PDB file of C-alpha atoms in Angstrom:
ATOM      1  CA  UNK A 145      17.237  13.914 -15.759  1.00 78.00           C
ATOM      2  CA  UNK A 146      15.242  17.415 -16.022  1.00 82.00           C
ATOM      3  CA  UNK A 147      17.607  19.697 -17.955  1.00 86.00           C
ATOM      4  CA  UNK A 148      18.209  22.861 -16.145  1.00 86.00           C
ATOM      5  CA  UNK A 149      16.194  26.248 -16.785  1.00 93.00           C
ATOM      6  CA  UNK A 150      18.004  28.418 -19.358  1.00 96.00           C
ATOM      7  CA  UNK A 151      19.351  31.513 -18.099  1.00 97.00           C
ATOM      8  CA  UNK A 152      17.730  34.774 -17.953  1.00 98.00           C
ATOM      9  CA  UNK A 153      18.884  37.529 -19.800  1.00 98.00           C
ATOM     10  CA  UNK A 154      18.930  40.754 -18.276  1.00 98.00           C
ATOM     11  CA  UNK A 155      19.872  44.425 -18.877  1.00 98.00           C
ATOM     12  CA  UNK A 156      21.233  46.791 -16.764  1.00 97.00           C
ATOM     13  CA  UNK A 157      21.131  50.809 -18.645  1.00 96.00           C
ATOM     14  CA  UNK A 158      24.495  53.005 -17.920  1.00 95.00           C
ATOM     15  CA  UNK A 159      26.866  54.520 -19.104  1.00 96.00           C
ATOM     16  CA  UNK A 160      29.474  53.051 -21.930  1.00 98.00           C
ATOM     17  CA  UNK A 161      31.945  53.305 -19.222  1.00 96.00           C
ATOM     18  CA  UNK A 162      30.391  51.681 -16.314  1.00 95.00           C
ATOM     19  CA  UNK A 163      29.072  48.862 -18.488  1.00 97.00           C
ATOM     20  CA  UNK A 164      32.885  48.007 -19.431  1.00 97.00           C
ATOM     21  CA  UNK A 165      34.103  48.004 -15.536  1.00 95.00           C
ATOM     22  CA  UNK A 166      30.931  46.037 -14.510  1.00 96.00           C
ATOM     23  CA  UNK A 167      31.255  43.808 -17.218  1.00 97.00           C
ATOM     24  CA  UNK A 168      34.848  43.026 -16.207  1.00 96.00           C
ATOM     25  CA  UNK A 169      34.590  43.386 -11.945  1.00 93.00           C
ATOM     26  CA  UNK A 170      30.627  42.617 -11.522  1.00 94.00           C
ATOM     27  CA  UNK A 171      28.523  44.931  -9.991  1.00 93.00           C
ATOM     28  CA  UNK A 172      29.950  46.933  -7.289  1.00 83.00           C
ATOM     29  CA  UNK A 173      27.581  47.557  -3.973  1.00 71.00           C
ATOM     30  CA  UNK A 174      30.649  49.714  -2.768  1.00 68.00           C
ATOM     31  CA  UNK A 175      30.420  52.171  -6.273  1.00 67.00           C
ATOM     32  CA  UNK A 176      30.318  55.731  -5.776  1.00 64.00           C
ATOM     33  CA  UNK A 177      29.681  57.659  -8.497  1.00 64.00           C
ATOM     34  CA  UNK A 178      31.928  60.966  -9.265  1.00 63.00           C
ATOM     35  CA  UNK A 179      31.249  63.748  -7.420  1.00 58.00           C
ATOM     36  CA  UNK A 180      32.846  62.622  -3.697  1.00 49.00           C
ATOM     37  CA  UNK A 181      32.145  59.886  -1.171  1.00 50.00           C
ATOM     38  CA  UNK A 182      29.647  62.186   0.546  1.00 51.00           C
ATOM     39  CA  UNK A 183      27.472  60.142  -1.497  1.00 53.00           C
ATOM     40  CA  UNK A 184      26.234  56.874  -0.497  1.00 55.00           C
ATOM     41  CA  UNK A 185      27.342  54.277  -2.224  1.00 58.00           C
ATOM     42  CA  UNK A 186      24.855  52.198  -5.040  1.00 58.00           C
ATOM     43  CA  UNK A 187      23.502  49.904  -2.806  1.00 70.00           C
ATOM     44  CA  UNK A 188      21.844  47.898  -5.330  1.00 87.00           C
ATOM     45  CA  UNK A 189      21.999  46.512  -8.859  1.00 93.00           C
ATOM     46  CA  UNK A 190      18.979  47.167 -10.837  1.00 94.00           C
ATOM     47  CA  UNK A 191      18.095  45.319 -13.903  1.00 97.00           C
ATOM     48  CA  UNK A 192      15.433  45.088 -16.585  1.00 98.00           C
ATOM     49  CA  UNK A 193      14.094  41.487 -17.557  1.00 98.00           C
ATOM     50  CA  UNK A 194      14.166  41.063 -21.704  1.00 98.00           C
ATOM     51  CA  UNK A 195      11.684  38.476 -22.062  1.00 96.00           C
ATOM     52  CA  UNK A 196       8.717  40.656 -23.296  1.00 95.00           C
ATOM     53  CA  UNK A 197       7.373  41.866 -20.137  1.00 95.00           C
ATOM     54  CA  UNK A 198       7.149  45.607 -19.605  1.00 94.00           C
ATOM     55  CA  UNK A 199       9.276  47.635 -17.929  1.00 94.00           C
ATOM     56  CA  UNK A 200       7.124  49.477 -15.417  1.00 95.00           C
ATOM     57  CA  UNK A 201       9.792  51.636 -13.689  1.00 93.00           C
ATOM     58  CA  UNK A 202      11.528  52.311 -16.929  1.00 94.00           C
ATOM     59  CA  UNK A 203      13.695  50.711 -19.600  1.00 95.00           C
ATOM     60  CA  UNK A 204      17.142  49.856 -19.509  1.00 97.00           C
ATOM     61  CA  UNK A 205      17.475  52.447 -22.485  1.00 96.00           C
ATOM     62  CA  UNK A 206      15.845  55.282 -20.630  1.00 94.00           C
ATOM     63  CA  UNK A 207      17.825  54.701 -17.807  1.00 93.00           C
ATOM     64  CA  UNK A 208      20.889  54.135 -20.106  1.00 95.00           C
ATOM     65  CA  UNK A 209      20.260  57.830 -21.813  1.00 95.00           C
ATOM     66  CA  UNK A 210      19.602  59.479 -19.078  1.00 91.00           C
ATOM     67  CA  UNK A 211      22.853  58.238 -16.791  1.00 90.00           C
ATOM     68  CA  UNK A 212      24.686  59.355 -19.948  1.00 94.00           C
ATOM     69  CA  UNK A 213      23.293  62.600 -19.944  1.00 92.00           C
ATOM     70  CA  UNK A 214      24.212  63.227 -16.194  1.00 88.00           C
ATOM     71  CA  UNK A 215      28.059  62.210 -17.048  1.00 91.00           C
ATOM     72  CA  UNK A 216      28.774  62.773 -20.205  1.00 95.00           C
ATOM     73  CA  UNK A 217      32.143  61.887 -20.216  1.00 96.00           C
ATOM     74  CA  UNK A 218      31.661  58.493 -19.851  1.00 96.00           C
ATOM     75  CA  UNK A 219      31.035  57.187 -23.452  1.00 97.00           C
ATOM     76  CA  UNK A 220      27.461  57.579 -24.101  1.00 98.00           C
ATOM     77  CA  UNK A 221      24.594  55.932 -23.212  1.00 98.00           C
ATOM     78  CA  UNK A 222      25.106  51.539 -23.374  1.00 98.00           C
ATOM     79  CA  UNK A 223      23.349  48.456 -22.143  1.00 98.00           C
ATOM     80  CA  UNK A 224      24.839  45.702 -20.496  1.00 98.00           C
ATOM     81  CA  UNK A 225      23.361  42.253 -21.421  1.00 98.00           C
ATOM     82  CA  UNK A 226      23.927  39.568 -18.630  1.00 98.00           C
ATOM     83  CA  UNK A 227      22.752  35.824 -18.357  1.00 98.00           C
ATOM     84  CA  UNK A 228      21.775  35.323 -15.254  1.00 98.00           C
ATOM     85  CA  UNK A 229      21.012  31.630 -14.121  1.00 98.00           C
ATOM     86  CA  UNK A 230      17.200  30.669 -13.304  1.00 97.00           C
ATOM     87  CA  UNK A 231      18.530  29.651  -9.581  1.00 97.00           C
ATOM     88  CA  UNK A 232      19.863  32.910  -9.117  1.00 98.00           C
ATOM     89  CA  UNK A 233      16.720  34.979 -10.372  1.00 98.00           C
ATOM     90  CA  UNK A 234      14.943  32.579  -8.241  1.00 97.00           C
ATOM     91  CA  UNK A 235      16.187  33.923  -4.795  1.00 97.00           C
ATOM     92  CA  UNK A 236      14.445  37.136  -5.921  1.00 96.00           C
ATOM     93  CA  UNK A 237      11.195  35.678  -7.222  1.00 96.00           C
ATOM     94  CA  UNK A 238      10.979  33.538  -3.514  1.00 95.00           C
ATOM     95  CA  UNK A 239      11.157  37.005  -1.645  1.00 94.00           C
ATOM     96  CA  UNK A 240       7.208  38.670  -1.749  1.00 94.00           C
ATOM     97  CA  UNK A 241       8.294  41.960  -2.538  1.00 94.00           C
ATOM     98  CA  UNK A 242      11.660  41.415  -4.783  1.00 95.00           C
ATOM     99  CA  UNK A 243       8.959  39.066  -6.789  1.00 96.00           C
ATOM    100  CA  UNK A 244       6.424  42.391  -6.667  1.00 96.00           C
ATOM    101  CA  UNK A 245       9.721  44.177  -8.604  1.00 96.00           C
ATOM    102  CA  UNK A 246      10.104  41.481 -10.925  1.00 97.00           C
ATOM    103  CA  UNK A 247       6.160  41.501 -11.925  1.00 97.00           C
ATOM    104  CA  UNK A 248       6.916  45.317 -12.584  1.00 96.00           C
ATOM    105  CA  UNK A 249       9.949  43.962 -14.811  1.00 97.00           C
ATOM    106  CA  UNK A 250      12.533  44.663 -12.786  1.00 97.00           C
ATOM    107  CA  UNK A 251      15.536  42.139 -11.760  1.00 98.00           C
ATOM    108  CA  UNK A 252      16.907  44.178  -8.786  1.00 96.00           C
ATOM    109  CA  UNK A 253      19.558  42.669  -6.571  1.00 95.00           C
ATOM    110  CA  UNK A 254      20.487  43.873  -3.730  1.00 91.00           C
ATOM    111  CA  UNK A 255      22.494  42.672  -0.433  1.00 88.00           C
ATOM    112  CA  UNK A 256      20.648  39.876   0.915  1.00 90.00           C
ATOM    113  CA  UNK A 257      18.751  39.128  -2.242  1.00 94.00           C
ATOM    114  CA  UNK A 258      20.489  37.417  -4.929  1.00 96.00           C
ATOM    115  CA  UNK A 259      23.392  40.476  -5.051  1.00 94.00           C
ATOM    116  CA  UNK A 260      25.949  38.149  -3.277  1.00 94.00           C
ATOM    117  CA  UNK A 261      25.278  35.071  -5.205  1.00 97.00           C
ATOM    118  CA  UNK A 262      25.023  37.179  -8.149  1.00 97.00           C
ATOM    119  CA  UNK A 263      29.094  38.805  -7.741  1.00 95.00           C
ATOM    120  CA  UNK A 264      30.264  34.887  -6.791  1.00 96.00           C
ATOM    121  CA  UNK A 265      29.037  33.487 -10.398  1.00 97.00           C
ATOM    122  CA  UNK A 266      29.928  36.530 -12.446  1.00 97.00           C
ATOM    123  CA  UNK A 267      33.049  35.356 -13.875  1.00 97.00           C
ATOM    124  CA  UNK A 268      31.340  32.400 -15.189  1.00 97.00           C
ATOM    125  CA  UNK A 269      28.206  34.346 -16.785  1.00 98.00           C
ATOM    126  CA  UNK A 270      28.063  35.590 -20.838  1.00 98.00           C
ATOM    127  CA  UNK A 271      27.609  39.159 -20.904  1.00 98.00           C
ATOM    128  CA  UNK A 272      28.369  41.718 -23.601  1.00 98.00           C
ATOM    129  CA  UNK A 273      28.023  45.564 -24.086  1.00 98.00           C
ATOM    130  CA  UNK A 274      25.528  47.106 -26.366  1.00 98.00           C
ATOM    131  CA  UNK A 275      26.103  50.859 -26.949  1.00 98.00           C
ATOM    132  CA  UNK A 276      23.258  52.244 -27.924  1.00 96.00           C
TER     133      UNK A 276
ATOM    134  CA  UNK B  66      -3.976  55.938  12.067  1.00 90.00           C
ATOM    135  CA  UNK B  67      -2.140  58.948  10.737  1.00 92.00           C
ATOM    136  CA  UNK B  68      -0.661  58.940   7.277  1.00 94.00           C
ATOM    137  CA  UNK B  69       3.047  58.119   8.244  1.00 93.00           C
ATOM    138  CA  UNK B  70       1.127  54.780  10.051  1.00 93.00           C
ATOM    139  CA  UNK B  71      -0.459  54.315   7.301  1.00 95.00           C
ATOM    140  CA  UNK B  72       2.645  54.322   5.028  1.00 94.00           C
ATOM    141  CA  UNK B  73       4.466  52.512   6.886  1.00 91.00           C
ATOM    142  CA  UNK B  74       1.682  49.531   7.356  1.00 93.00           C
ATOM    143  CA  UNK B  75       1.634  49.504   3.173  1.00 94.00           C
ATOM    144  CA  UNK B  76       5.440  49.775   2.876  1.00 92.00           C
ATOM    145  CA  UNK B  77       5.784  46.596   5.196  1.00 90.00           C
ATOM    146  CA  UNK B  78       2.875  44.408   4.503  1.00 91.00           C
ATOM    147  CA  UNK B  79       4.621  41.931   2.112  1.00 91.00           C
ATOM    148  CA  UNK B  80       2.230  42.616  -1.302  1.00 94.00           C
ATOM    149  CA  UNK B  81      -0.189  39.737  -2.403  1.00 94.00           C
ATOM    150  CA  UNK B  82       1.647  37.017  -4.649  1.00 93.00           C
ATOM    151  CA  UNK B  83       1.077  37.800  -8.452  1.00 95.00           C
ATOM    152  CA  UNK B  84       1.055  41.549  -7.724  1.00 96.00           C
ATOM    153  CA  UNK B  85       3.508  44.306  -8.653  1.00 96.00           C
ATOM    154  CA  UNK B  86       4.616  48.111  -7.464  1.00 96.00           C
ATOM    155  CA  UNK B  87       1.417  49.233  -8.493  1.00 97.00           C
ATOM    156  CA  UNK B  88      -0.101  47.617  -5.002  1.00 97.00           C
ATOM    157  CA  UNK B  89       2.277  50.060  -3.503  1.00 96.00           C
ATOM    158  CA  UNK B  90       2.198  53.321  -5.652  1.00 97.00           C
ATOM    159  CA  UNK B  91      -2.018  52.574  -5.669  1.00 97.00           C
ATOM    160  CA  UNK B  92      -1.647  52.646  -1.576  1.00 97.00           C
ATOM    161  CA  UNK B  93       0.660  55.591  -1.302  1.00 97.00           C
ATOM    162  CA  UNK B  94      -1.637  57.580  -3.687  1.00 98.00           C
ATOM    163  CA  UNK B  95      -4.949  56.603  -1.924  1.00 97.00           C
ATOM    164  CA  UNK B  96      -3.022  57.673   1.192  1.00 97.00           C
ATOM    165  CA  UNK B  97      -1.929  61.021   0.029  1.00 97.00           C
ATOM    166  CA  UNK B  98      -4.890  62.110  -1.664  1.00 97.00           C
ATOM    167  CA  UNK B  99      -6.599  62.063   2.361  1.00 95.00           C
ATOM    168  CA  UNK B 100      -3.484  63.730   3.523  1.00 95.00           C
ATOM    169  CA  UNK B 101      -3.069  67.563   2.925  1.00 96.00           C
ATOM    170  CA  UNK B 102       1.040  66.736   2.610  1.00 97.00           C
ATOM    171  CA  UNK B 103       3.653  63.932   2.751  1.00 97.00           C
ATOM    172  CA  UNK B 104       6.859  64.049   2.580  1.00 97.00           C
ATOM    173  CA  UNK B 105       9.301  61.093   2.435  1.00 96.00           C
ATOM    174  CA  UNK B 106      12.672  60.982   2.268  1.00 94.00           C
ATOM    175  CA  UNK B 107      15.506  57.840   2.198  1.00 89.00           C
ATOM    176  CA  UNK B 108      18.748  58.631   4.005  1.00 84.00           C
ATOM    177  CA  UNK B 109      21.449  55.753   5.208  1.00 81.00           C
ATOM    178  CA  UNK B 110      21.200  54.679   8.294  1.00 81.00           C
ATOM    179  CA  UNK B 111      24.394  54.438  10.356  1.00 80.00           C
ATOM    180  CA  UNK B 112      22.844  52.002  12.564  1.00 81.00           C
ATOM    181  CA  UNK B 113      22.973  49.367   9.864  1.00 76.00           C
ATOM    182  CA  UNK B 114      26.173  49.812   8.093  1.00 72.00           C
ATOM    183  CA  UNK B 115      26.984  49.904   4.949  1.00 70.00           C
ATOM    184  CA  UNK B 116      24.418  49.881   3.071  1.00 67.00           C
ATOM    185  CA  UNK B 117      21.173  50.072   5.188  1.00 75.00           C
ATOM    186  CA  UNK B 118      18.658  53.209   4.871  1.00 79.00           C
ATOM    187  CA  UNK B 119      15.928  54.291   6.823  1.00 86.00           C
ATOM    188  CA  UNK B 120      12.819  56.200   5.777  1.00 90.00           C
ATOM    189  CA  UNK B 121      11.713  59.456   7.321  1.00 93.00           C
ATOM    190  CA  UNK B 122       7.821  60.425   6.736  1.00 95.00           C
ATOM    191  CA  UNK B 123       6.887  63.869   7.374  1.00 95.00           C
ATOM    192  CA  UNK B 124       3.513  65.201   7.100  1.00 95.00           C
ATOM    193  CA  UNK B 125       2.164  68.756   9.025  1.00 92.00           C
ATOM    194  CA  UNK B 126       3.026  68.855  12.608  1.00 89.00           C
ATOM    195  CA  UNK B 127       4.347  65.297  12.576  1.00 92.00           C
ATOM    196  CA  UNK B 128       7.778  63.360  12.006  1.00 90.00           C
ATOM    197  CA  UNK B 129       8.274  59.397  12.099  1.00 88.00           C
ATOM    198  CA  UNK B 130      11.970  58.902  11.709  1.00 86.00           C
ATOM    199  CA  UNK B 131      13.454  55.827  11.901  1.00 74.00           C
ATOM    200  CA  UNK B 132      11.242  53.314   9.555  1.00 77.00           C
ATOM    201  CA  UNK B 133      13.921  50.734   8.378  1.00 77.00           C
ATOM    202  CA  UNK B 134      13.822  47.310   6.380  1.00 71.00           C
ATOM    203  CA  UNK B 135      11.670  45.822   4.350  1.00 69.00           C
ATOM    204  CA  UNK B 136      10.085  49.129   4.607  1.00 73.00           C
ATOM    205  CA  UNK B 137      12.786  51.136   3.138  1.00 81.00           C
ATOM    206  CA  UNK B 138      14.006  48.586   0.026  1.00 86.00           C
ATOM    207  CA  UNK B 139      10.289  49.851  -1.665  1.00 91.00           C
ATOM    208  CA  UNK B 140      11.084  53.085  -1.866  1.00 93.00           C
ATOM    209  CA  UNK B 141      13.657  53.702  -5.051  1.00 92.00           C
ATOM    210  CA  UNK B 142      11.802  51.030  -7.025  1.00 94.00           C
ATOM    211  CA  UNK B 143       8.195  53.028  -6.012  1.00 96.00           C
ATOM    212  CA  UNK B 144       9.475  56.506  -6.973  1.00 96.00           C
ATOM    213  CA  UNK B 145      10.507  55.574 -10.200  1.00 95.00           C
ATOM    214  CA  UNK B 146       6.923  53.656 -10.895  1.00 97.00           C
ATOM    215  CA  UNK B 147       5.482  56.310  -9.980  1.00 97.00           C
ATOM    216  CA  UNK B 148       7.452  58.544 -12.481  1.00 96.00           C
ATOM    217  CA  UNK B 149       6.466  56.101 -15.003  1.00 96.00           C
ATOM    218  CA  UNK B 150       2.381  56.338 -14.050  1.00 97.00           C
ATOM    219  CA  UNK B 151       3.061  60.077 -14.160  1.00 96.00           C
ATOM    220  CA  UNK B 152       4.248  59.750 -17.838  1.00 95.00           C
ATOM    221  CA  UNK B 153       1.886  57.597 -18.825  1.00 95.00           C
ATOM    222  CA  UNK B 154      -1.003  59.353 -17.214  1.00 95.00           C
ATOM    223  CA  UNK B 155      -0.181  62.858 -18.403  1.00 94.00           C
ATOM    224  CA  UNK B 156       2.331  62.576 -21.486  1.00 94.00           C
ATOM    225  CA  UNK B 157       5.287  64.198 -20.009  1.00 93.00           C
ATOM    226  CA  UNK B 158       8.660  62.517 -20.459  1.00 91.00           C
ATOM    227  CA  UNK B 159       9.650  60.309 -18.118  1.00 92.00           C
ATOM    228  CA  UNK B 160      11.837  62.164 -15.850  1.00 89.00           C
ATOM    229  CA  UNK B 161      14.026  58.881 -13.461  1.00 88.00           C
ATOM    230  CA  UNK B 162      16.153  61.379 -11.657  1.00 88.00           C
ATOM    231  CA  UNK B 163      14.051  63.552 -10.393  1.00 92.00           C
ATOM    232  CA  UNK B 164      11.051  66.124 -11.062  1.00 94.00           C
ATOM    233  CA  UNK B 165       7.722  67.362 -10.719  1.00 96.00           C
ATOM    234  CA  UNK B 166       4.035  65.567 -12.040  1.00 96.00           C
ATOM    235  CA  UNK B 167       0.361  66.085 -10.976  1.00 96.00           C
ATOM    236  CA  UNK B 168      -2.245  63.655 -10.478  1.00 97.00           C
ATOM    237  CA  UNK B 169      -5.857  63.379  -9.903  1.00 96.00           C
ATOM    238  CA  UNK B 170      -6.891  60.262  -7.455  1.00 97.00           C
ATOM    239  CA  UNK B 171     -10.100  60.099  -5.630  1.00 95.00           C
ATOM    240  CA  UNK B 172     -10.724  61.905  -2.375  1.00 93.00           C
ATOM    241  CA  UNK B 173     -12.696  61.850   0.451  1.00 90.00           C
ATOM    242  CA  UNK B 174     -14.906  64.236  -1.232  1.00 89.00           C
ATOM    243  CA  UNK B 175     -14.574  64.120  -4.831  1.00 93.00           C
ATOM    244  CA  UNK B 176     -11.088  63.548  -7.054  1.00 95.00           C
ATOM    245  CA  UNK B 177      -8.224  65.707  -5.986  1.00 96.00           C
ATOM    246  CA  UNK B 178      -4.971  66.756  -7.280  1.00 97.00           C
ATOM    247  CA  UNK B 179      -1.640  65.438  -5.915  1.00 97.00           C
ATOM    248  CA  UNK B 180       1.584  67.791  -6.941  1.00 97.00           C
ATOM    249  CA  UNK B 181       4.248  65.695  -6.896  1.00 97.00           C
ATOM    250  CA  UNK B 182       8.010  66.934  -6.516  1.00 97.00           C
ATOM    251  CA  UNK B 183      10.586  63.777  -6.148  1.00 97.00           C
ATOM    252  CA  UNK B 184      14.683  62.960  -6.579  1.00 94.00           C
ATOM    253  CA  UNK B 185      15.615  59.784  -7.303  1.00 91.00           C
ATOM    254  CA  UNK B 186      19.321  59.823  -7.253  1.00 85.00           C
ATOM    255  CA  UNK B 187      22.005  57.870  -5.214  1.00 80.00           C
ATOM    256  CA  UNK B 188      22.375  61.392  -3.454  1.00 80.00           C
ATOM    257  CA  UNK B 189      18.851  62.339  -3.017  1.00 87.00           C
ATOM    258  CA  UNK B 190      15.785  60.104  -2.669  1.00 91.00           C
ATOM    259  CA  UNK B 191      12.840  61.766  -1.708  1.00 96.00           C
ATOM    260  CA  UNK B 192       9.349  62.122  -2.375  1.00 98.00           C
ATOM    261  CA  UNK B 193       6.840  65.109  -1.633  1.00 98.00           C
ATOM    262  CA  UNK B 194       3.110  64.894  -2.615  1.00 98.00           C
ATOM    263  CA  UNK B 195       0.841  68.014  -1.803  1.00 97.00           C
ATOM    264  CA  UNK B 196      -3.316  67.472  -2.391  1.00 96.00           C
ATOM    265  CA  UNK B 197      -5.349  70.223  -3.860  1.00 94.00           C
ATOM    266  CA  UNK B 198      -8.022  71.035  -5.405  1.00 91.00           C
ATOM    267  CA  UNK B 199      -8.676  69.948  -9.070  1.00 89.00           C
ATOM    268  CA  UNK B 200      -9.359  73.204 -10.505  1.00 81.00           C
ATOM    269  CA  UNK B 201      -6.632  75.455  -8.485  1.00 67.00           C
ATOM    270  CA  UNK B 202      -3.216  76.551  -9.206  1.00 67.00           C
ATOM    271  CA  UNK B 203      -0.518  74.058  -9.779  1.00 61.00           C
ATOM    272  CA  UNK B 204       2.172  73.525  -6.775  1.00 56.00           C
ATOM    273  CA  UNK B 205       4.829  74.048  -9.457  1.00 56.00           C
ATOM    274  CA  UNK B 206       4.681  75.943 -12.736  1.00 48.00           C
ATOM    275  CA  UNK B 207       4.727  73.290 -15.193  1.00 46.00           C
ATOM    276  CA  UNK B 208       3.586  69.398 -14.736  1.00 48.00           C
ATOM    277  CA  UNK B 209       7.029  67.474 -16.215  1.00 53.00           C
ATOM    278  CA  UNK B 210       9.242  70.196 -15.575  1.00 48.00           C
ATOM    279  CA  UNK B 211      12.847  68.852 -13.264  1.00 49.00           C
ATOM    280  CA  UNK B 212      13.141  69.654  -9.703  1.00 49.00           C
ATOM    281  CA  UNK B 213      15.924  71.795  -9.079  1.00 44.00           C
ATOM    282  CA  UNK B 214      18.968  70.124  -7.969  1.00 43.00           C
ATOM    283  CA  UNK B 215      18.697  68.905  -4.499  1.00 44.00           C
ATOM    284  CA  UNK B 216      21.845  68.894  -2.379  1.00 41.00           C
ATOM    285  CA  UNK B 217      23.367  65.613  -1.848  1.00 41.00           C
ATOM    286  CA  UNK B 218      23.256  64.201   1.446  1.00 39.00           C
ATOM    287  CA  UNK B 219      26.521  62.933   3.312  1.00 37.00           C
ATOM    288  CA  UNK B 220      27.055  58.735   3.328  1.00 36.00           C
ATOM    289  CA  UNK B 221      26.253  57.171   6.915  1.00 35.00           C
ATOM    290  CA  UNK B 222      28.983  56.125   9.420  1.00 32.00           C
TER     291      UNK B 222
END
């Protein structure tokens, strides 16, 4: 029997903060972030693959400092580490342009592709929270 | 075709396998560097609830409103590659929120510059590229320096 792919790791750049609540509720499509719900919500959940390929829209870090920088009351800058399974990071990797995102180095779910599959198996997936 | 065609065909021809954003931020640039302006801007579209946007491209005397998926999921990703290119390309910091880079791509006659003034923010996505000539005066007064802050626009229905 072919042993299953290992999981992926991913990391998702925020703030220390927002890493703790998605690392207990999962990434939330419906999250507005402070300043009103005039704003639309996040829509997506952007990630950054960790197996040695660049980042080409910018690392988790970057995105991790900056965030913190726009809210700084929210614990400094962090990472959020998630192992995602290989069927999972497949659904994005079948679709021709969430595959051009992942070439780039970029895991990005998003209604549709991978996001729903992705909430419904977060319980079960090892994460952790790296301040940085 | 004008420009805003043109975008539109690149933003939803699905991009050859193996390839990355750089088939789309190569595309845009090629297209604004034989456009004298282009403006492009994300907002939600309440026709496609909740979480749907549509693109609006803008360039002089000309509007297409309206352009919505698979177009419109390219866009956040793009803007920050772009960002990224502008960083690498011309040593400023790399700016993901928001700012202001120039460029030189090849034109029709010769290279040209393209100022660039973007937001990338769940409030404000929007990009703004402006060609001129190599040698004259920057759009804005410093390549890398931030935009200033954009209002946010209201959420769709």
């Amino acid at each position: 029997m072919t042993p299953a792919p290992p999981p992926v790791i991913l990391h998702h750049g925020t703030t220390l903060h927002r890493a703790r609540s998605i690392e207990a509720n999962g990434p939330d499509p419906n999250y507005y972030e402070p300043g009103g719900r005039h704003l639309p919500p996040a829509e997506a959940f952007s990630t950054c693959f960790t197996d040695g390929r660049p980042c080409r829209q910018g690392t988790a870090e970057t995105y991790a400092r900056g965030k913190a920088a726009n809210f700084p009351n929210e614990g400094g800058p962090a990472i959020l580490e998630v192992e995602v399974p290989a069927w999972i990071v497949d659904i994005l990797l079948n679709d021709p342009l969430q595959a051009a995102f992942a070439n780039s180095g970029e895991a990005r779910f998003e209604p549709g592709f991978g996001l729903e599959e992705l909430l419904a198996e977060w319980p079960n997936l090892t994460k952790r929270v790296i301040p940085i | 075709m004008t420009a805003s065609e043109r975008i539109v065909q690149l933003f939803t021809t699905p991009p050859p396998p193996g390839s990355n954003l750089d088939w789309f931020a190569g595309g845009l640039l090629a297209i604004a560097a034989d456009t004298p302006a282009v403006t492009i801007r994300s907002v939600p579209d309440p026709e496609d609830p909740p979480f749907g946007r549509r693109l609006q491209i803008e360039e002089p005397g000309r509007m297409l409103d309206g352009v919505r998926r698979p177009a419109a999921r390219v866009f956040r990703p793009l803007l920050a590659r772009l960002a990224v290119i502008a960083a690498e390309e011309t040593g400023i910091e790399f700016q993901p929120y928001g700012g202001r880079y120039s460029l030189v791509r090849p034109g029709a006659g010769g290279p040209v510059r393209l100022d660039v003034e973007f937001s990338n923010t769940t409030g404000s996505q929007q990009l703004s590229i402006t060609r001129a000539p190599v040698t004259a005066h920057p759009a804005h007064s410093a390549n890398g320096a931030p935009s200033p802050p954009k209002p946010a626009e209201p959420a769709g229905a």
